[in-house]
Amino acid sequence: MTEEPGVVVLHFAIADGYRLYGDRFRVTSDDGQARLGAIQHRAGKVVPDPAAGRPVEVFEHAVTLRVPVNAHDMFGLTVSYQGCAVNRICYPPMQRTFPVIASALFGQSEASR
C-alpha cells in the first residue's frame, strides 16, 4: 500500500547541471480503464528559454509528481518527460512505463469494488 492511498508517487532525482521541463510531464494508462487525475507537483523555477521564446518552468535536483488514480486492476502507467543539460543540449522526450497494481494503491478490499 502507498503512503497516499489512490495516488501514484513518482520521484525524479536530477543530476547537477540538468533540468526537467515542467510542461513536458505527461502520464497515461495503457488499459483505458484506469482514470488518472492531473499531475501535482511543487512549483518549479521559471527561467528564460531562448529556444521556446518564452519563460518556462524547470526543475533542478529533484521533483516529486503525484498522480491521483482510480483503477481496479493492474495497468501500465507511462510517464513522459523531457530535460536538458543547462546551456547545452536538450534531449528528446523520454518515456518509461511502470506496472501499477491497484490493490497496492488502495488496499485489496477497495481495489476489488
Short mmCIF file of C-alpha atoms in Angstrom, two decimals:
data_model
loop_
_atom_site.label_atom_id
_atom_site.label_comp_id
_atom_site.label_asym_id
_atom_site.label_seq_id
_atom_site.Cartn_x
_atom_site.Cartn_y
_atom_site.Cartn_z
CA MET A 1 0.00 0.00 0.00
CA THR A 2 1.20 3.51 -0.70
CA GLU A 3 1.53 6.20 1.92
CA GLU A 4 -1.04 8.16 -0.08
CA PRO A 5 -3.93 5.83 -0.95
CA GLY A 6 -5.09 6.26 -4.53
CA VAL A 7 -2.01 8.24 -5.55
CA VAL A 8 1.00 7.12 -7.59
CA VAL A 9 4.11 8.98 -6.42
CA LEU A 10 6.98 9.40 -8.90
CA HIS A 11 10.29 10.86 -7.71
CA PHE A 12 12.86 12.17 -10.18
CA ALA A 13 16.44 12.65 -8.96
CA ILE A 14 18.00 15.15 -11.37
CA ALA A 15 21.78 15.25 -11.82
CA ASP A 16 23.66 18.52 -11.26
CA GLY A 17 23.72 20.62 -14.41
CA TYR A 18 20.46 19.19 -15.78
CA ARG A 19 16.82 20.28 -15.75
CA LEU A 20 13.44 18.73 -16.42
CA TYR A 21 10.72 20.84 -18.03
CA GLY A 22 7.51 21.16 -16.01
CA ASP A 23 5.26 21.43 -19.06
CA ARG A 24 6.63 18.21 -20.56
CA PHE A 25 5.40 15.82 -17.87
CA ARG A 26 2.61 13.54 -19.12
CA VAL A 27 1.04 10.38 -17.71
CA THR A 28 -1.19 7.88 -19.49
CA SER A 29 -2.54 4.43 -18.68
CA ASP A 30 -2.24 1.59 -21.16
CA ASP A 31 -5.57 -0.08 -20.47
CA GLY A 32 -8.11 2.68 -20.94
CA GLN A 33 -9.78 1.65 -17.67
CA ALA A 34 -7.58 3.42 -15.12
CA ARG A 35 -8.61 7.05 -14.64
CA LEU A 36 -5.75 9.41 -13.94
CA GLY A 37 -6.08 12.80 -12.30
CA ALA A 38 -3.99 15.87 -13.00
CA ILE A 39 -0.29 15.69 -12.18
CA GLN A 40 0.50 17.52 -8.94
CA HIS A 41 3.95 18.90 -8.08
CA ARG A 42 5.55 21.82 -6.32
CA ALA A 43 6.18 25.00 -8.29
CA GLY A 44 9.40 24.92 -10.26
CA LYS A 45 11.85 27.64 -11.13
CA VAL A 46 10.86 29.90 -14.06
CA VAL A 47 13.75 30.63 -16.43
CA PRO A 48 14.03 32.27 -19.85
CA ASP A 49 14.21 29.73 -22.68
CA PRO A 50 15.57 31.20 -25.92
CA ALA A 51 14.59 28.06 -27.87
CA ALA A 52 10.96 28.30 -26.73
CA GLY A 53 10.92 32.09 -26.99
CA ARG A 54 9.30 32.39 -23.57
CA PRO A 55 9.93 31.69 -19.89
CA VAL A 56 9.49 28.04 -18.87
CA GLU A 57 9.12 26.18 -15.59
CA VAL A 58 12.02 23.83 -14.85
CA PHE A 59 13.06 21.52 -12.04
CA GLU A 60 16.62 21.03 -10.83
CA HIS A 61 17.99 18.49 -8.34
CA ALA A 62 14.69 16.68 -7.70
CA VAL A 63 10.95 16.76 -8.26
CA THR A 64 8.15 14.56 -6.99
CA LEU A 65 4.99 14.04 -9.04
CA ARG A 66 1.74 12.85 -7.52
CA VAL A 67 -0.89 11.35 -9.81
CA PRO A 68 -4.36 10.53 -8.43
CA VAL A 69 -5.53 7.16 -9.79
CA ASN A 70 -8.87 5.37 -9.88
CA ALA A 71 -8.31 1.79 -11.03
CA HIS A 72 -9.50 -1.72 -10.26
CA ASP A 73 -6.79 -3.88 -11.78
CA MET A 74 -3.15 -3.91 -12.84
CA PHE A 75 -2.24 -1.40 -15.55
CA GLY A 76 0.80 0.20 -17.12
CA LEU A 77 1.46 3.83 -16.23
CA THR A 78 3.51 5.58 -18.91
CA VAL A 79 5.37 8.70 -17.83
CA SER A 80 6.75 11.10 -20.45
CA TYR A 81 9.25 13.85 -19.66
CA GLN A 82 11.96 15.96 -21.25
CA GLY A 83 15.12 17.53 -19.94
CA CYS A 84 18.18 19.48 -20.95
CA ALA A 85 21.75 19.93 -19.88
CA VAL A 86 21.89 23.55 -18.70
CA ASN A 87 23.15 25.85 -21.51
CA ARG A 88 23.87 22.83 -23.71
CA ILE A 89 21.88 20.12 -25.40
CA CYS A 90 18.20 19.30 -24.94
CA TYR A 91 17.29 15.65 -25.11
CA PRO A 92 14.32 14.22 -26.98
CA PRO A 93 11.24 13.42 -24.89
CA MET A 94 11.61 10.17 -22.96
CA GLN A 95 9.06 7.61 -21.74
CA ARG A 96 9.03 4.93 -19.09
CA THR A 97 6.21 2.53 -18.34
CA PHE A 98 5.70 1.13 -14.85
CA PRO A 99 3.34 -1.68 -13.85
CA VAL A 100 0.85 -0.49 -11.22
CA ILE A 101 -1.26 -2.85 -9.13
CA ALA A 102 -4.47 -1.21 -7.92
CA SER A 103 -4.59 -3.27 -4.73
CA ALA A 104 -1.23 -1.75 -3.76
CA LEU A 105 -2.71 1.74 -4.16
CA PHE A 106 -5.99 1.27 -2.34
CA GLY A 107 -5.71 -1.93 -0.34
CA GLN A 108 -7.27 -5.16 -1.58
CA SER A 109 -10.84 -4.54 -0.43
CA GLU A 110 -11.15 -1.10 -2.07
CA ALA A 111 -9.50 -2.18 -5.34
CA SER A 112 -11.93 -5.05 -5.84
CA ARG A 113 -15.06 -2.84 -5.57
#
